[in-house]
Short mmCIF file of C-alpha atoms in Angstrom, two decimals:
data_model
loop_
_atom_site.label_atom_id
_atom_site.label_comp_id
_atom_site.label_asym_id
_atom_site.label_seq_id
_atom_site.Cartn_x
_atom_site.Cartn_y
_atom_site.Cartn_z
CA UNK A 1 7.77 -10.69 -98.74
CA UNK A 2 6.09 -13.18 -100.31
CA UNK A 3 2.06 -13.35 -101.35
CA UNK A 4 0.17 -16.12 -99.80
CA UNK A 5 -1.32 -18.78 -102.16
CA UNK A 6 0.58 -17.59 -105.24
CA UNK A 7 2.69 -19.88 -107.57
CA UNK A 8 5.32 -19.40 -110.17
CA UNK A 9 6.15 -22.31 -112.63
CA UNK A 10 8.80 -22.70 -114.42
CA UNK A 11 8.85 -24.12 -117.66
CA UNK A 12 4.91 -22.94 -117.84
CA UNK A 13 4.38 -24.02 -121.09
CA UNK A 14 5.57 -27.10 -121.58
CA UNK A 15 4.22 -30.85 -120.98
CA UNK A 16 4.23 -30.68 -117.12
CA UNK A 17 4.27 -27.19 -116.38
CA UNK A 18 0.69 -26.54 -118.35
CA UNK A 19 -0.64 -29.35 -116.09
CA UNK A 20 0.83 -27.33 -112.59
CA UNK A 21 -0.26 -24.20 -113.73
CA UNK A 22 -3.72 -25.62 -114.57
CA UNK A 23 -3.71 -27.17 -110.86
CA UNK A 24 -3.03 -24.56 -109.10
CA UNK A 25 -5.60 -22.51 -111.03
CA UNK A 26 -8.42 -25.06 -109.57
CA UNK A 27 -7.36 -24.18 -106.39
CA UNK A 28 -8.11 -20.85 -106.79
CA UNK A 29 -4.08 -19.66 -106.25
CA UNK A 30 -2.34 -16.61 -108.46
CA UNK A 31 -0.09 -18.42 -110.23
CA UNK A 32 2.27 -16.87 -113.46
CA UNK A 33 4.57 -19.34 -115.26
CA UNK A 34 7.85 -18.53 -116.97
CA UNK A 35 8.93 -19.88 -120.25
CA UNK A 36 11.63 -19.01 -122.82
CA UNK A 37 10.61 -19.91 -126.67
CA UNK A 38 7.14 -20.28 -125.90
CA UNK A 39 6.72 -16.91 -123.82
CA UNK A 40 3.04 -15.85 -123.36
CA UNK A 41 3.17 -12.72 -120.77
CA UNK A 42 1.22 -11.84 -118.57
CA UNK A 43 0.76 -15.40 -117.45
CA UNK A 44 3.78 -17.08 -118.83
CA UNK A 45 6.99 -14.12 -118.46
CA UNK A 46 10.03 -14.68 -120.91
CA UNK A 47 12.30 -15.37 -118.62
CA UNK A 48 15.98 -16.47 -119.29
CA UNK A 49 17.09 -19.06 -116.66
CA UNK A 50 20.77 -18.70 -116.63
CA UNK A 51 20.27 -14.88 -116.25
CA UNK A 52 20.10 -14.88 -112.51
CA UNK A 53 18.92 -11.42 -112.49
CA UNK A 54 16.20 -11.71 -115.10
CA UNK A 55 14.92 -14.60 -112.43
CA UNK A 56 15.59 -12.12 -109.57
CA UNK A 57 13.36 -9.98 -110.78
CA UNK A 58 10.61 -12.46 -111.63
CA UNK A 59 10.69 -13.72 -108.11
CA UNK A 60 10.56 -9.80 -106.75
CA UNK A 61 7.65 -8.93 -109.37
CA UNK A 62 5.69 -12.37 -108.48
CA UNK A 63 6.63 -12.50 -104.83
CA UNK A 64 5.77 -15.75 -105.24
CA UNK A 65 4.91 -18.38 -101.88
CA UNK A 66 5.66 -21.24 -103.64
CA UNK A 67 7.94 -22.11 -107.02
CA UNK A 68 7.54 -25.37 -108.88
CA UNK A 69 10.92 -26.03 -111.03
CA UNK A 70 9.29 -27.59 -113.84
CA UNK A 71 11.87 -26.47 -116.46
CA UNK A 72 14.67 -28.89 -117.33
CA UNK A 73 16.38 -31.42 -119.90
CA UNK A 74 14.39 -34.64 -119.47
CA UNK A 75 15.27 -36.18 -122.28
CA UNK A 76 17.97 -38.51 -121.86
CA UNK A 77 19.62 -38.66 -125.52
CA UNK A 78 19.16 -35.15 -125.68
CA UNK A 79 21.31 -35.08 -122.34
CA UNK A 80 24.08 -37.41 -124.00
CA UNK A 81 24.25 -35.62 -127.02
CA UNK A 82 24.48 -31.66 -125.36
CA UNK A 83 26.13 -32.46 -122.10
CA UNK A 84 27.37 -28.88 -121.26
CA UNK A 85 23.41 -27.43 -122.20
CA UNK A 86 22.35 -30.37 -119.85
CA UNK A 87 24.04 -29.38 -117.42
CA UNK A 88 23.73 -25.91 -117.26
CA UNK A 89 19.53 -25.82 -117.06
CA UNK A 90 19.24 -29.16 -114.79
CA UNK A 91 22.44 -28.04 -112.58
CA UNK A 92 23.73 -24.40 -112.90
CA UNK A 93 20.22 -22.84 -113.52
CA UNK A 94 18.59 -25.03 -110.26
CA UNK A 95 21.19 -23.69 -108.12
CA UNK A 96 20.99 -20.31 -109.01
CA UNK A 97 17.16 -20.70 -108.37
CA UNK A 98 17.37 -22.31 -105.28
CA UNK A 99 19.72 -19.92 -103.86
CA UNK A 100 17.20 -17.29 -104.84
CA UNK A 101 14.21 -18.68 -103.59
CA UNK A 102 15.89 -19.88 -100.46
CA UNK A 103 17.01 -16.13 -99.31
CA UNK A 104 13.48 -15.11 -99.99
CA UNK A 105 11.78 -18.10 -97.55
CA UNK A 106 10.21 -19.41 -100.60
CA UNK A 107 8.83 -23.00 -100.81
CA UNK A 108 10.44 -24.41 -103.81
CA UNK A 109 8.97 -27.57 -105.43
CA UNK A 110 11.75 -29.32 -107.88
CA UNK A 111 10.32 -31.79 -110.14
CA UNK A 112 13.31 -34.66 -110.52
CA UNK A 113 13.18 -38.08 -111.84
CA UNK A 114 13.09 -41.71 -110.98
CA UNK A 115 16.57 -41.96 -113.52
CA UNK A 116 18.00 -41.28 -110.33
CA UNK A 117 18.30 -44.58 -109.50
CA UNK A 118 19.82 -47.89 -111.04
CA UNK A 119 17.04 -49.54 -111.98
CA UNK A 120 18.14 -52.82 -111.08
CA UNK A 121 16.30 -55.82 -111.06
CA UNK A 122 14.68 -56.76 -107.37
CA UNK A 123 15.91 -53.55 -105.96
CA UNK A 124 12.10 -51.85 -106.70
CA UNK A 125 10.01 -50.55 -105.70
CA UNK A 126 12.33 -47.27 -104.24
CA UNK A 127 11.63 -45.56 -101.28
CA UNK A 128 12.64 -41.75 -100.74
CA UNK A 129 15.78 -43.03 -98.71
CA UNK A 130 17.15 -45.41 -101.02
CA UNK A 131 20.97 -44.47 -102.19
CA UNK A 132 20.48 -42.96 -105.77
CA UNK A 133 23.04 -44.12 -108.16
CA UNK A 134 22.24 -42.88 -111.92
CA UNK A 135 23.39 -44.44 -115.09
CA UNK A 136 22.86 -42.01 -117.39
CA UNK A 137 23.81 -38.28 -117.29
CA UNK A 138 20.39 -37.34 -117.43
CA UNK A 139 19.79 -39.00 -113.79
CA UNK A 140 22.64 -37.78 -113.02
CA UNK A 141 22.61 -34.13 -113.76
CA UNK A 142 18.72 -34.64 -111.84
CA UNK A 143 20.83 -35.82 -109.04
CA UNK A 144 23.22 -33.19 -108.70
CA UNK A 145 19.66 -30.35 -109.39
CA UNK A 146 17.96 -32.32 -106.41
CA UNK A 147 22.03 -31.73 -103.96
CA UNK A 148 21.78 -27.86 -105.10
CA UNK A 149 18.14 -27.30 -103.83
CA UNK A 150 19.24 -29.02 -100.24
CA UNK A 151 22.36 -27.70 -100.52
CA UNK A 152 20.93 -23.25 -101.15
CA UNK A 153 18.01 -24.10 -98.29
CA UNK A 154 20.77 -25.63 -95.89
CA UNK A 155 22.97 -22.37 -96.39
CA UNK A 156 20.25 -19.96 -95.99
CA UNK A 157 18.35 -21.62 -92.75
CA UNK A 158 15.60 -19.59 -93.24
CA UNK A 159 11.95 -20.20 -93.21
CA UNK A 160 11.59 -21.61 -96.33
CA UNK A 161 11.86 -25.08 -97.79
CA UNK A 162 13.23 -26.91 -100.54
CA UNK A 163 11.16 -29.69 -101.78
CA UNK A 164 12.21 -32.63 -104.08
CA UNK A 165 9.59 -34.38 -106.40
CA UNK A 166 10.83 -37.60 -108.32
CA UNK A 167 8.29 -38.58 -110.81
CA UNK A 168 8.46 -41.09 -113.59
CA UNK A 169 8.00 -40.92 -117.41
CA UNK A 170 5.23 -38.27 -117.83
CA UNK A 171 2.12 -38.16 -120.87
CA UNK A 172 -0.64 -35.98 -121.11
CA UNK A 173 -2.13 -33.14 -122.94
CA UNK A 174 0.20 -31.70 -124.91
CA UNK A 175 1.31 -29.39 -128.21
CA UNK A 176 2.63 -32.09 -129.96
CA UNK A 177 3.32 -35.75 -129.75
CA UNK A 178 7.31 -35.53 -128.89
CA UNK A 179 6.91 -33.12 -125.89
CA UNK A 180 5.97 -36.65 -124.13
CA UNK A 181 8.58 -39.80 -124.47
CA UNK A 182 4.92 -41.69 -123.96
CA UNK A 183 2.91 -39.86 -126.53
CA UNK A 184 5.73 -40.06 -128.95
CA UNK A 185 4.82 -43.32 -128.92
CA UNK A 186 1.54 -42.92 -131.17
CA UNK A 187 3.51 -41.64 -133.81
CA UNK A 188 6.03 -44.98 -133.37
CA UNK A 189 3.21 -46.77 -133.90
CA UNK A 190 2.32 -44.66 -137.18
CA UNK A 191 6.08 -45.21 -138.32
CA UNK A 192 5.40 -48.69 -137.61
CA UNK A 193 2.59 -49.07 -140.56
CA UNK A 194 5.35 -48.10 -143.34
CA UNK A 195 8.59 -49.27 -141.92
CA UNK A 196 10.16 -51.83 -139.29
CA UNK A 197 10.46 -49.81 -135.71
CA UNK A 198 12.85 -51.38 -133.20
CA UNK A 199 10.80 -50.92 -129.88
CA UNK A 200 12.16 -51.80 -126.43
CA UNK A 201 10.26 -54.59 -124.29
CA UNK A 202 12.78 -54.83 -121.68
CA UNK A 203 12.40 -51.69 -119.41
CA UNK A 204 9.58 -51.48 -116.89
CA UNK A 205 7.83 -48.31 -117.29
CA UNK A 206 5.00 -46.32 -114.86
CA UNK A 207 3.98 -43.49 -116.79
CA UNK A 208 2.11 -41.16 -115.14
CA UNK A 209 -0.62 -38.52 -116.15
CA UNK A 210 0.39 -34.62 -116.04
CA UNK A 211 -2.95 -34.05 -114.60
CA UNK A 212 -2.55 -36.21 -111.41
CA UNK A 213 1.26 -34.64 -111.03
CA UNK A 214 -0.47 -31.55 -111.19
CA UNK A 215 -2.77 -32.20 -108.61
CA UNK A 216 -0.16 -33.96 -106.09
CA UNK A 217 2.39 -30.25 -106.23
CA UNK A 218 -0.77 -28.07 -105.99
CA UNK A 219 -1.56 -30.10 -102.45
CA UNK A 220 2.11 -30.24 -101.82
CA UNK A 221 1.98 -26.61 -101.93
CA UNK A 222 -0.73 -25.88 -100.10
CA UNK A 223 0.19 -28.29 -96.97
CA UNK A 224 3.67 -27.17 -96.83
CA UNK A 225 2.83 -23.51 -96.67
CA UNK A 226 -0.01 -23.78 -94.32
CA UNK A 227 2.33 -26.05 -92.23
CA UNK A 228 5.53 -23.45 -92.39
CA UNK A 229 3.06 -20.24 -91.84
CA UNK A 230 2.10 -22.06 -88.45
CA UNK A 231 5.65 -22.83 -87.46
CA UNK A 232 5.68 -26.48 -88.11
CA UNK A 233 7.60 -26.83 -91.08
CA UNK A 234 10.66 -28.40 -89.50
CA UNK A 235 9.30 -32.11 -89.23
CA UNK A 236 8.43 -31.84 -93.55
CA UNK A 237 10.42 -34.36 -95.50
CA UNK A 238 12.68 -32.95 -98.10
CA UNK A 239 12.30 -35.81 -100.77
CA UNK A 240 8.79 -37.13 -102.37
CA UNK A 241 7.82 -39.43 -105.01
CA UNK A 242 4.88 -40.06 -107.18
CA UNK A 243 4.29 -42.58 -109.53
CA UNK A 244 1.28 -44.65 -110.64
CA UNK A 245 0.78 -48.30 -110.59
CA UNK A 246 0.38 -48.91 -113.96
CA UNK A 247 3.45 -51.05 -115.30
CA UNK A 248 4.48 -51.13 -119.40
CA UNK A 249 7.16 -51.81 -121.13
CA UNK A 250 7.54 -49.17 -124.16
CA UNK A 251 6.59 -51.96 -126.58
CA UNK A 252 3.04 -52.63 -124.94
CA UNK A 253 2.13 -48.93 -124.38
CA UNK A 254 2.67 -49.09 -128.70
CA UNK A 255 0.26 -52.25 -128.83
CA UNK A 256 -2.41 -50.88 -127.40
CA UNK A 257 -2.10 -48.13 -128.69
CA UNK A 258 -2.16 -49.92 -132.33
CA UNK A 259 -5.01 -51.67 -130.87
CA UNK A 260 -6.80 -48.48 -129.95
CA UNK A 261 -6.78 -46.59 -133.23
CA UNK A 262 -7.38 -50.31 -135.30
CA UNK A 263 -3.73 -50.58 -136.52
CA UNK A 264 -1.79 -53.67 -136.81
CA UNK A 265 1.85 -54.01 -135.52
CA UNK A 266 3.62 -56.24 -137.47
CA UNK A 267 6.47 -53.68 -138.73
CA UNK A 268 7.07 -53.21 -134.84
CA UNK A 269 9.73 -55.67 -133.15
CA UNK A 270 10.57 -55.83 -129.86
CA UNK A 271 13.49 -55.66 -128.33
CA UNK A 272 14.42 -57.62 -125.17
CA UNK A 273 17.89 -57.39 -124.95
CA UNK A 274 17.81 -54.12 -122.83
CA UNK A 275 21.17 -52.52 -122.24
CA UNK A 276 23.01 -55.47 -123.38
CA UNK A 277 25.24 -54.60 -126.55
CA UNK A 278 23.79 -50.98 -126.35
CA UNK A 279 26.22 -48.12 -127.10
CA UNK A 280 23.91 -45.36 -126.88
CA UNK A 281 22.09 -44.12 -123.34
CA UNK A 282 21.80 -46.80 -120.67
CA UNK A 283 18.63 -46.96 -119.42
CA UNK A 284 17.41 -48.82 -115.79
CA UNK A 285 15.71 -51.99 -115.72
CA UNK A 286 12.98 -51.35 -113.21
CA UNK A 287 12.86 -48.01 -111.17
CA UNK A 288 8.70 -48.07 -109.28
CA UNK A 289 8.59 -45.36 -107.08
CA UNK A 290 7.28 -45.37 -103.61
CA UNK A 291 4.71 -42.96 -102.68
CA UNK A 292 5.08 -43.93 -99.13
CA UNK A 293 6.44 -40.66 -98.01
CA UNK A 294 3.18 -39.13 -100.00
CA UNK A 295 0.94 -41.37 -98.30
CA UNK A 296 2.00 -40.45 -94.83
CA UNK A 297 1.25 -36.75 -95.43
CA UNK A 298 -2.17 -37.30 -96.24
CA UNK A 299 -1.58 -36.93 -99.81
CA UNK A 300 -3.83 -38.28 -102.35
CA UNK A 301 -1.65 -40.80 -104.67
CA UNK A 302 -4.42 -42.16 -107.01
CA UNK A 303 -3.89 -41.63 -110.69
CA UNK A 304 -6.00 -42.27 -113.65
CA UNK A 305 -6.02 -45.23 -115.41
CA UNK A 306 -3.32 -45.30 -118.02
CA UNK A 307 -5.83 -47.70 -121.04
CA UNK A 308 -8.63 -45.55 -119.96
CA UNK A 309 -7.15 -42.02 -121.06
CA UNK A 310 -5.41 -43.57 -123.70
CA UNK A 311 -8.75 -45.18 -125.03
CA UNK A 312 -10.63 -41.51 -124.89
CA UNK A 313 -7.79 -39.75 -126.47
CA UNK A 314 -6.94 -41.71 -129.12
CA UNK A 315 -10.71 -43.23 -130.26
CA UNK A 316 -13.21 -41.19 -128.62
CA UNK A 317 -12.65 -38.16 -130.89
CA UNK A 318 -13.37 -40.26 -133.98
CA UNK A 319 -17.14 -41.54 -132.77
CA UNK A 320 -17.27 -38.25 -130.25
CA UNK A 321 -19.29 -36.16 -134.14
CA UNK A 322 -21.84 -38.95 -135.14
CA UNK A 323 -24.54 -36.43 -136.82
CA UNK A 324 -21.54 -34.11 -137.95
CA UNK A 325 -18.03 -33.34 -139.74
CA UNK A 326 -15.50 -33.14 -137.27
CA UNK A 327 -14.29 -29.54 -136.81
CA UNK A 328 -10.77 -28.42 -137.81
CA UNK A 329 -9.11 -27.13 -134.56
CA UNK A 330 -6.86 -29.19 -132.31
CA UNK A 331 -3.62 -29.80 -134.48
CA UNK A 332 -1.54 -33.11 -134.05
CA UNK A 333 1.71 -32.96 -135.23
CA UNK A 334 5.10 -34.99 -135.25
CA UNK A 335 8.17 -35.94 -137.63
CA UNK A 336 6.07 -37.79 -139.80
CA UNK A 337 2.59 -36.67 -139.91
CA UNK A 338 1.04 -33.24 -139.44
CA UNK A 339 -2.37 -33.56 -138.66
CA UNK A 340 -5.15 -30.90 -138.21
CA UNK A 341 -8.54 -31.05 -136.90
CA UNK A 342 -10.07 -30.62 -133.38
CA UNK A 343 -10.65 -34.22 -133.14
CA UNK A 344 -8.38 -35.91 -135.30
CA UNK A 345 -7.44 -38.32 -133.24
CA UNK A 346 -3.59 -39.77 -133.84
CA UNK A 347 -3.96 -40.15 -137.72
CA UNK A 348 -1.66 -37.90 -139.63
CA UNK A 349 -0.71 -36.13 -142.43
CA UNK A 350 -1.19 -32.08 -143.44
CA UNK A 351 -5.05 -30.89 -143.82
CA UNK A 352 -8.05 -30.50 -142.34
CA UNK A 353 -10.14 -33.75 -141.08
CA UNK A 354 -13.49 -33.97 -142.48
CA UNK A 355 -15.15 -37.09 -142.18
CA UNK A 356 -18.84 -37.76 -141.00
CA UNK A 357 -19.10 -40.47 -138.67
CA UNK A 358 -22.36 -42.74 -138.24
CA UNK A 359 -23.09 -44.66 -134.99
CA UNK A 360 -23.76 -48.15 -135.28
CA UNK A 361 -24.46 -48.46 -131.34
CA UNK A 362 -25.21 -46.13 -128.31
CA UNK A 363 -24.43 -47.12 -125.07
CA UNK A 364 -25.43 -45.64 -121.86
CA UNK A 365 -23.33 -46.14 -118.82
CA UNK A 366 -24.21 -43.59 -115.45
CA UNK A 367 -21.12 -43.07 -113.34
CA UNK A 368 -21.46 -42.23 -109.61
CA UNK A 369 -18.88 -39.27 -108.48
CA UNK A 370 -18.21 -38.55 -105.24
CA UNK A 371 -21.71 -37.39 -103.39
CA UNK A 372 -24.87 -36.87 -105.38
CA UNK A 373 -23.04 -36.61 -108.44
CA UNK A 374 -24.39 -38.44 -111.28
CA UNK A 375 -22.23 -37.92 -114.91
CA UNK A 376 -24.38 -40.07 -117.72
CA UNK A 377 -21.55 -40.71 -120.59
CA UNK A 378 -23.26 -41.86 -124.18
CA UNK A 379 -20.81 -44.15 -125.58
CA UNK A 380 -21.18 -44.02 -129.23
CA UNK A 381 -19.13 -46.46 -131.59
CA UNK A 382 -17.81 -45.98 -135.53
CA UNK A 383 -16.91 -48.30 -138.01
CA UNK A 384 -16.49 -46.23 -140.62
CA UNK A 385 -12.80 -46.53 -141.94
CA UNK A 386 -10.45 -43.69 -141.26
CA UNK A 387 -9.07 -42.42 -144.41
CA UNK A 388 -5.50 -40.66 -143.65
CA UNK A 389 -3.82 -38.13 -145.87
CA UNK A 390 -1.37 -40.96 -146.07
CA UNK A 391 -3.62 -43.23 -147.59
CA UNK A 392 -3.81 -45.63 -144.76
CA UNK A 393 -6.85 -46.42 -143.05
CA UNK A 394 -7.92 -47.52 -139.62
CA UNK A 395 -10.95 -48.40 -137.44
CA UNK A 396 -12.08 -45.92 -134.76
CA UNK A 397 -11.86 -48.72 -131.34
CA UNK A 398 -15.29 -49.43 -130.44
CA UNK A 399 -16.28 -48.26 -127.10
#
């Protein structure tokens, strides 16, 4: 029997999964992740997903009310390049979950992508009961994950209910740059300084925060349970989508995010040509999720503004110590810099970050949140030039 108001994650500690986890936490549920290489127990078991016992017993030790299948392959050269391992966590290993979870009335949330579709130009935005039709294997091995979970809740006809969650390309908090196709990005633009880049301006892109994904499965959760406990979990849809609003291409993500940390881009070229003479992984042109089915729920779809985090993560930290060095804690790190420091913002390179920065301006701006909540945010801006270990420099973005 399963424990009211607790989660298990899968794929705990990874880009997405840290974000659920941290979600659920708000809402005051028992949640326990699982993970593999980055194992952390008691909160994040090492758990094996193609050992359907080891994920037996999970589910019997948790007795979890609701699993979130965070874990997968979501990159798609990685997919291309390791078909068989693709295929055996995004396929093999969802089944095998979703037959367990189904036979123990378990709400199961599987996170899947908008690859599922074409991508075609004029056939956006998608709603949850448009025809998918991949073009990649990663889509497609998403695809075949999303027929598994209907296919183990069908067999079982219990009480439980399989749940499918297309999202788009994710950023957010994470360990290091390349756990994030968007934050991966910042170090492009750091490649960019020394050598020519070949970016791609063709594809529309929505990415979306962690945080607000986060927040969307916790409330998923908590309506479909409620909903199922009081016997109306029949009339639940099956298939959801989130997405934000906030349209890029991959090369203007990298110019502002040049623009943000005072880079220039002119070792960056863009590429228009999309799939056109490609031989490597096809990618769709334009696939905008609708959060229609969300909507209709009564779930929340707002998201933060894409230019807004970006702008705090990437030049806040550098103006955030104006009396002070910057402390040496938060590490950045990526194929071609390896930077330390607790607010080192994106520039690179091994060692510590100790620079003293002096404020040339202070702004006040007083937000109103919500009810008679007042947050007063001192804006302070540098421009003090950013030595990196590198021996490139860079002005913090005023704010």
């Amino acid at each position: 029997m399963s424990s009211p108001q607790t989660a298990l994650v899968t794929g705990a500690s990874g880009l997405l999964g840290r974000a659920v986890t941290t979600a659920f936490n708000r809402k005051s549920w028992s949640v326990t992740g699982t993970g593999l290489t980055r194992a952390n127990p008691p909160a994040i078991l090492a758990v094996d997903l193609s050992d359907t016992n080891a994920v037996a017993k999970a589910l019997d030790d948790v007795k979890p009310s609701v699993v979130v299948h965070c874990a997968a392959n979501r990159f798609p050269d990685s997919c291309d390049a390791n078909p068989d391992a693709a295929r055996a966590l995004n396929v093999a290993a969802t089944r095998s979950l979703a037959d367990l979870t189904a036979k123990r009335d378990v709400v199961l949330i599987y996170i899947s992508t908008d690859y599922v579709f074409s991508g075609a130009p004029g056939e956006a935005p998608y709603e949850t009961s448009a025809t998918p039709a991949p073009t990649n294997l990663y889509g497609l091995t998403k695809l075949e994950g999303e027929k598994a979970v209907e296919e183990a809740y069908a067999a079982a006809g219990g009480n439980g209910k399989g749940v499918v969650l297309r999202v788009p390309v994710l950023y957010g908090k994470a360990d290091k740059h390349a756990d994030s196709a968007v934050n991966s990005l910042v170090d492009a633009v750091w490649k960019a300084q020394k050598e020519k880049v070949v970016m791609d301006g063709w594809a529309k892109r929505f990415p979306t925060n962690t945080e607000d994904v986060g927040r969307v499965i916790a409330d998923v959760a908590a309506l479909y349970t409620s909903k199922i406990e009081a016997g109306e979990g029949e009339g639940l849809p099956a298939i959801l989508q989130f997405s934000s609003e906030d349209l890029f291409t991959k090369y203007e993500m990298c110019e502002l995010f040049a623009h943000l940390m005072g880079l220039g881009l002119d070792k960056m070229e863009k590429d228009t040509k999309g799939n056109e003479g490609n031989t490597g992984v096809q990618r769709p042109f334009d696939c905008h999720l609708s959060t229609r089915a969300l909507k209709e729920l009564g779930i929340e779809v707002h998201t933060q503004d894409f230019k807004g985090w970006w702008r705090w993560e990437l030049g806040a930290p550098l103006a955030a110590y104006p009396d002070r060095t910057i402390p040496s804690k938060r590490k950045y790190s990526s194929s071609l810099f390896q930077a330390s420091g607790e607010d080192a913002g994106a520039g690179g390179g091994e060692g510590e970050v100790g620079n003293k920065y002096k404020p040339d301006a202070i702004a006040n701006i007083k937000i109103t949140v919500g009810i008679n909540l007042e947050l007063k945010i001192v804006a302070v801006r540098s421009t003090k030039l950013v030595t990196t270990p590198e021996g490139m420099t860079r002005t913090p973005y005023p704010h």
